[in-house]
Amino acid sequence: MAGNVRLTRECALTELDQSLSAAIQAHLSKYKLAVTPESVQMCCETESTQQKKSVFGGSEKAIQAVILTDGWLIWGERVHGKDNSAGSAQLNQIEMRDYERTAMFNIIPDSGVNITGQYSDSSQTGQLFIALDSGPAGAKFRELLREAIKNSKK
């Protein structure tokens, strides 16, 4: 997978990485969104390690948290050397596509989903890559998200 090693784990909101949780809470507050434990269908984190292909080698770590609620997809991410970021989108405003079924997969093999649509912090359409491993937690989140998006458009 292009030197990426991913590990996705299902977790409770209270078990999220503290700095990602803070970024998500700041985003929710800014856009006046509320997430209650009862509204959460699934919460998970994916830790990614990318092996550098330079003379000096090394690796770069990133962590991404995603929360699926009854009507929203919420995410936070931290990439080595950058500030934490967070975002959200209403399920009825987005489309999901398995990354493995895109043309880019043939160029850069990886595992996850592409989310295209309008996000809370933008008036334009955007695209987000959610990294998910191929294990049980990644597969469960992928299927729950697919169903939730489909149901939101009924």
PDB file of C-alpha atoms in Angstrom:
ATOM      1  CA  MET A   1       0.000   0.000   0.000  1.00  0.00           C
ATOM      2  CA  ALA A   2       2.515   2.580  -1.154  1.00  0.00           C
ATOM      3  CA  GLY A   3       4.494   2.149   2.053  1.00  0.00           C
ATOM      4  CA  ASN A   4       1.445   2.874   4.237  1.00  0.00           C
ATOM      5  CA  VAL A   5       0.641   0.665   7.187  1.00  0.00           C
ATOM      6  CA  ARG A   6      -2.831   1.303   8.615  1.00  0.00           C
ATOM      7  CA  LEU A   7      -4.514   0.127  11.794  1.00  0.00           C
ATOM      8  CA  THR A   8      -8.186   0.978  12.386  1.00  0.00           C
ATOM      9  CA  ARG A   9      -9.794   0.445  15.769  1.00  0.00           C
ATOM     10  CA  GLU A  10     -13.371   0.962  16.886  1.00  0.00           C
ATOM     11  CA  CYS A  11     -13.604   3.126  19.994  1.00  0.00           C
ATOM     12  CA  ALA A  12     -15.944   5.148  22.177  1.00  0.00           C
ATOM     13  CA  LEU A  13     -15.971   8.947  21.911  1.00  0.00           C
ATOM     14  CA  THR A  14     -14.198   9.110  25.274  1.00  0.00           C
ATOM     15  CA  GLU A  15     -11.369   6.909  23.931  1.00  0.00           C
ATOM     16  CA  LEU A  16     -10.427   9.186  21.023  1.00  0.00           C
ATOM     17  CA  ASP A  17      -6.941  10.666  20.891  1.00  0.00           C
ATOM     18  CA  GLN A  18      -7.173  13.707  23.195  1.00  0.00           C
ATOM     19  CA  SER A  19      -5.793  16.257  20.749  1.00  0.00           C
ATOM     20  CA  LEU A  20      -8.085  15.024  17.959  1.00  0.00           C
ATOM     21  CA  SER A  21     -11.027  15.055  20.335  1.00  0.00           C
ATOM     22  CA  ALA A  22     -10.239  18.687  21.198  1.00  0.00           C
ATOM     23  CA  ALA A  23     -10.064  19.642  17.496  1.00  0.00           C
ATOM     24  CA  ILE A  24     -13.380  17.886  16.838  1.00  0.00           C
ATOM     25  CA  GLN A  25     -15.015  19.565  19.845  1.00  0.00           C
ATOM     26  CA  ALA A  26     -13.803  22.993  18.647  1.00  0.00           C
ATOM     27  CA  HIS A  27     -15.239  22.295  15.182  1.00  0.00           C
ATOM     28  CA  LEU A  28     -18.569  21.133  16.622  1.00  0.00           C
ATOM     29  CA  SER A  29     -18.776  24.232  18.793  1.00  0.00           C
ATOM     30  CA  LYS A  30     -17.941  26.569  15.906  1.00  0.00           C
ATOM     31  CA  TYR A  31     -20.717  25.109  13.730  1.00  0.00           C
ATOM     32  CA  LYS A  32     -23.140  24.617  16.639  1.00  0.00           C
ATOM     33  CA  LEU A  33     -23.329  20.851  16.180  1.00  0.00           C
ATOM     34  CA  ALA A  34     -23.963  18.399  18.999  1.00  0.00           C
ATOM     35  CA  VAL A  35     -22.927  14.779  19.226  1.00  0.00           C
ATOM     36  CA  THR A  36     -24.427  12.641  21.952  1.00  0.00           C
ATOM     37  CA  PRO A  37     -23.340   9.082  22.661  1.00  0.00           C
ATOM     38  CA  GLU A  38     -26.853   7.958  21.666  1.00  0.00           C
ATOM     39  CA  SER A  39     -26.528   9.520  18.197  1.00  0.00           C
ATOM     40  CA  VAL A  40     -23.225   7.795  17.395  1.00  0.00           C
ATOM     41  CA  GLN A  41     -23.498   4.776  15.097  1.00  0.00           C
ATOM     42  CA  MET A  42     -19.740   4.194  15.142  1.00  0.00           C
ATOM     43  CA  CYS A  43     -16.543   5.943  16.131  1.00  0.00           C
ATOM     44  CA  CYS A  44     -13.095   4.795  15.066  1.00  0.00           C
ATOM     45  CA  GLU A  45      -9.479   5.865  14.705  1.00  0.00           C
ATOM     46  CA  THR A  46      -6.981   4.895  12.047  1.00  0.00           C
ATOM     47  CA  GLU A  47      -3.287   5.222  12.717  1.00  0.00           C
ATOM     48  CA  SER A  48      -1.198   5.366   9.567  1.00  0.00           C
ATOM     49  CA  THR A  49       2.548   5.030   9.219  1.00  0.00           C
ATOM     50  CA  GLN A  50       4.132   5.946   5.901  1.00  0.00           C
ATOM     51  CA  GLN A  51       7.616   4.687   5.224  1.00  0.00           C
ATOM     52  CA  LYS A  52       9.708   7.390   3.566  1.00  0.00           C
ATOM     53  CA  LYS A  53      11.576   6.378   0.434  1.00  0.00           C
ATOM     54  CA  SER A  54      14.514   8.725   0.817  1.00  0.00           C
ATOM     55  CA  VAL A  55      18.193   8.106   1.455  1.00  0.00           C
ATOM     56  CA  PHE A  56      17.603   8.749   5.158  1.00  0.00           C
ATOM     57  CA  GLY A  57      14.482   6.578   5.377  1.00  0.00           C
ATOM     58  CA  GLY A  58      12.318   7.023   8.442  1.00  0.00           C
ATOM     59  CA  SER A  59       8.575   7.168   8.734  1.00  0.00           C
ATOM     60  CA  GLU A  60       5.754   9.663   9.148  1.00  0.00           C
ATOM     61  CA  LYS A  61       2.718   9.042  11.329  1.00  0.00           C
ATOM     62  CA  ALA A  62      -0.829  10.301  10.980  1.00  0.00           C
ATOM     63  CA  ILE A  63      -3.973   9.598  12.931  1.00  0.00           C
ATOM     64  CA  GLN A  64      -7.524  10.121  11.745  1.00  0.00           C
ATOM     65  CA  ALA A  65     -10.701   9.870  13.820  1.00  0.00           C
ATOM     66  CA  VAL A  66     -14.128   9.494  12.234  1.00  0.00           C
ATOM     67  CA  ILE A  67     -17.523   9.631  13.902  1.00  0.00           C
ATOM     68  CA  LEU A  68     -20.698   8.504  12.172  1.00  0.00           C
ATOM     69  CA  THR A  69     -23.928   9.834  13.674  1.00  0.00           C
ATOM     70  CA  ASP A  70     -27.550   9.641  12.597  1.00  0.00           C
ATOM     71  CA  GLY A  71     -27.120  12.571  10.217  1.00  0.00           C
ATOM     72  CA  TRP A  72     -23.464  13.563  10.149  1.00  0.00           C
ATOM     73  CA  LEU A  73     -19.967  12.384   9.306  1.00  0.00           C
ATOM     74  CA  ILE A  74     -17.407  14.089  11.535  1.00  0.00           C
ATOM     75  CA  TRP A  75     -13.641  13.730  11.298  1.00  0.00           C
ATOM     76  CA  GLY A  76     -10.414  14.931  12.800  1.00  0.00           C
ATOM     77  CA  GLU A  77      -6.856  14.323  11.689  1.00  0.00           C
ATOM     78  CA  ARG A  78      -3.299  14.913  12.731  1.00  0.00           C
ATOM     79  CA  VAL A  79      -0.470  14.550  10.274  1.00  0.00           C
ATOM     80  CA  HIS A  80       3.126  14.630  11.493  1.00  0.00           C
ATOM     81  CA  GLY A  81       4.352  18.219  11.674  1.00  0.00           C
ATOM     82  CA  LYS A  82       0.977  19.864  10.983  1.00  0.00           C
ATOM     83  CA  ASP A  83      -1.812  21.292  13.128  1.00  0.00           C
ATOM     84  CA  ASN A  84      -4.811  19.118  13.939  1.00  0.00           C
ATOM     85  CA  SER A  85      -7.834  19.699  11.741  1.00  0.00           C
ATOM     86  CA  ALA A  86     -11.476  18.693  11.920  1.00  0.00           C
ATOM     87  CA  GLY A  87     -14.497  18.791   9.659  1.00  0.00           C
ATOM     88  CA  SER A  88     -18.021  17.559   9.187  1.00  0.00           C
ATOM     89  CA  ALA A  89     -20.650  16.983   6.540  1.00  0.00           C
ATOM     90  CA  GLN A  90     -24.320  16.114   6.552  1.00  0.00           C
ATOM     91  CA  LEU A  91     -24.798  12.595   5.208  1.00  0.00           C
ATOM     92  CA  ASN A  92     -27.373  13.759   2.658  1.00  0.00           C
ATOM     93  CA  GLN A  93     -24.765  16.155   1.185  1.00  0.00           C
ATOM     94  CA  ILE A  94     -22.041  13.586   0.448  1.00  0.00           C
ATOM     95  CA  GLU A  95     -21.228  10.576  -1.713  1.00  0.00           C
ATOM     96  CA  MET A  96     -18.870   7.751  -0.793  1.00  0.00           C
ATOM     97  CA  ARG A  97     -16.644   5.724  -3.084  1.00  0.00           C
ATOM     98  CA  ASP A  98     -14.306   2.888  -2.137  1.00  0.00           C
ATOM     99  CA  TYR A  99     -10.778   4.077  -2.874  1.00  0.00           C
ATOM    100  CA  GLU A 100      -9.924   0.598  -4.141  1.00  0.00           C
ATOM    101  CA  ARG A 101     -12.404   1.126  -7.006  1.00  0.00           C
ATOM    102  CA  THR A 102     -10.863   4.396  -8.224  1.00  0.00           C
ATOM    103  CA  ALA A 103      -8.338   4.890 -11.013  1.00  0.00           C
ATOM    104  CA  MET A 104      -5.868   6.244  -8.428  1.00  0.00           C
ATOM    105  CA  PHE A 105      -5.734   2.839  -6.744  1.00  0.00           C
ATOM    106  CA  ASN A 106      -3.799   1.503  -9.753  1.00  0.00           C
ATOM    107  CA  ILE A 107      -1.228   4.270  -9.314  1.00  0.00           C
ATOM    108  CA  ILE A 108      -1.141   4.511  -5.505  1.00  0.00           C
ATOM    109  CA  PRO A 109      -2.572   1.387  -3.851  1.00  0.00           C
ATOM    110  CA  ASP A 110      -4.194   2.193  -0.503  1.00  0.00           C
ATOM    111  CA  SER A 111      -7.257   1.366   1.592  1.00  0.00           C
ATOM    112  CA  GLY A 112     -10.151   3.619   2.552  1.00  0.00           C
ATOM    113  CA  VAL A 113     -12.980   5.694   1.102  1.00  0.00           C
ATOM    114  CA  ASN A 114     -13.248   8.968  -0.784  1.00  0.00           C
ATOM    115  CA  ILE A 115     -15.969  11.315   0.441  1.00  0.00           C
ATOM    116  CA  THR A 116     -17.153  13.929  -2.051  1.00  0.00           C
ATOM    117  CA  GLY A 117     -19.681  16.618  -1.252  1.00  0.00           C
ATOM    118  CA  GLN A 118     -20.297  19.830   0.602  1.00  0.00           C
ATOM    119  CA  TYR A 119     -18.734  20.170   4.040  1.00  0.00           C
ATOM    120  CA  SER A 120     -19.826  22.362   6.945  1.00  0.00           C
ATOM    121  CA  ASP A 121     -16.928  24.774   6.511  1.00  0.00           C
ATOM    122  CA  SER A 122     -17.236  25.308   2.752  1.00  0.00           C
ATOM    123  CA  SER A 123     -19.754  26.475   0.222  1.00  0.00           C
ATOM    124  CA  GLN A 124     -17.992  24.442  -2.462  1.00  0.00           C
ATOM    125  CA  THR A 125     -17.766  20.728  -3.079  1.00  0.00           C
ATOM    126  CA  GLY A 126     -14.674  19.011  -1.744  1.00  0.00           C
ATOM    127  CA  GLN A 127     -13.106  15.582  -1.469  1.00  0.00           C
ATOM    128  CA  LEU A 128     -11.763  13.858   1.631  1.00  0.00           C
ATOM    129  CA  PHE A 129      -9.881  10.576   1.918  1.00  0.00           C
ATOM    130  CA  ILE A 130     -10.741   8.528   4.993  1.00  0.00           C
ATOM    131  CA  ALA A 131      -8.063   5.950   5.682  1.00  0.00           C
ATOM    132  CA  LEU A 132      -9.438   2.585   6.812  1.00  0.00           C
ATOM    133  CA  ASP A 133      -7.635  -0.704   7.105  1.00  0.00           C
ATOM    134  CA  SER A 134      -9.131  -3.887   5.657  1.00  0.00           C
ATOM    135  CA  GLY A 135      -9.742  -5.432   9.089  1.00  0.00           C
ATOM    136  CA  PRO A 136     -13.051  -5.813  10.942  1.00  0.00           C
ATOM    137  CA  ALA A 137     -13.290  -2.212  12.262  1.00  0.00           C
ATOM    138  CA  GLY A 138     -12.459  -0.666   8.870  1.00  0.00           C
ATOM    139  CA  ALA A 139     -14.930  -2.923   7.075  1.00  0.00           C
ATOM    140  CA  LYS A 140     -17.678  -2.250   9.634  1.00  0.00           C
ATOM    141  CA  PHE A 141     -17.261   1.534   9.387  1.00  0.00           C
ATOM    142  CA  ARG A 142     -17.269   1.388   5.600  1.00  0.00           C
ATOM    143  CA  GLU A 143     -20.540  -0.575   5.500  1.00  0.00           C
ATOM    144  CA  LEU A 144     -22.275   1.519   8.164  1.00  0.00           C
ATOM    145  CA  LEU A 145     -21.284   4.712   6.345  1.00  0.00           C
ATOM    146  CA  ARG A 146     -22.488   3.354   2.993  1.00  0.00           C
ATOM    147  CA  GLU A 147     -25.895   2.446   4.488  1.00  0.00           C
ATOM    148  CA  ALA A 148     -26.217   5.705   6.427  1.00  0.00           C
ATOM    149  CA  ILE A 149     -25.547   7.797   3.304  1.00  0.00           C
ATOM    150  CA  LYS A 150     -28.022   5.719   1.295  1.00  0.00           C
ATOM    151  CA  ASN A 151     -30.696   6.048   3.987  1.00  0.00           C
ATOM    152  CA  SER A 152     -30.162   9.801   4.319  1.00  0.00           C
ATOM    153  CA  LYS A 153     -31.202  10.309   0.708  1.00  0.00           C
ATOM    154  CA  LYS A 154     -34.586   8.588   1.050  1.00  0.00           C
TER     155      LYS A 154
END
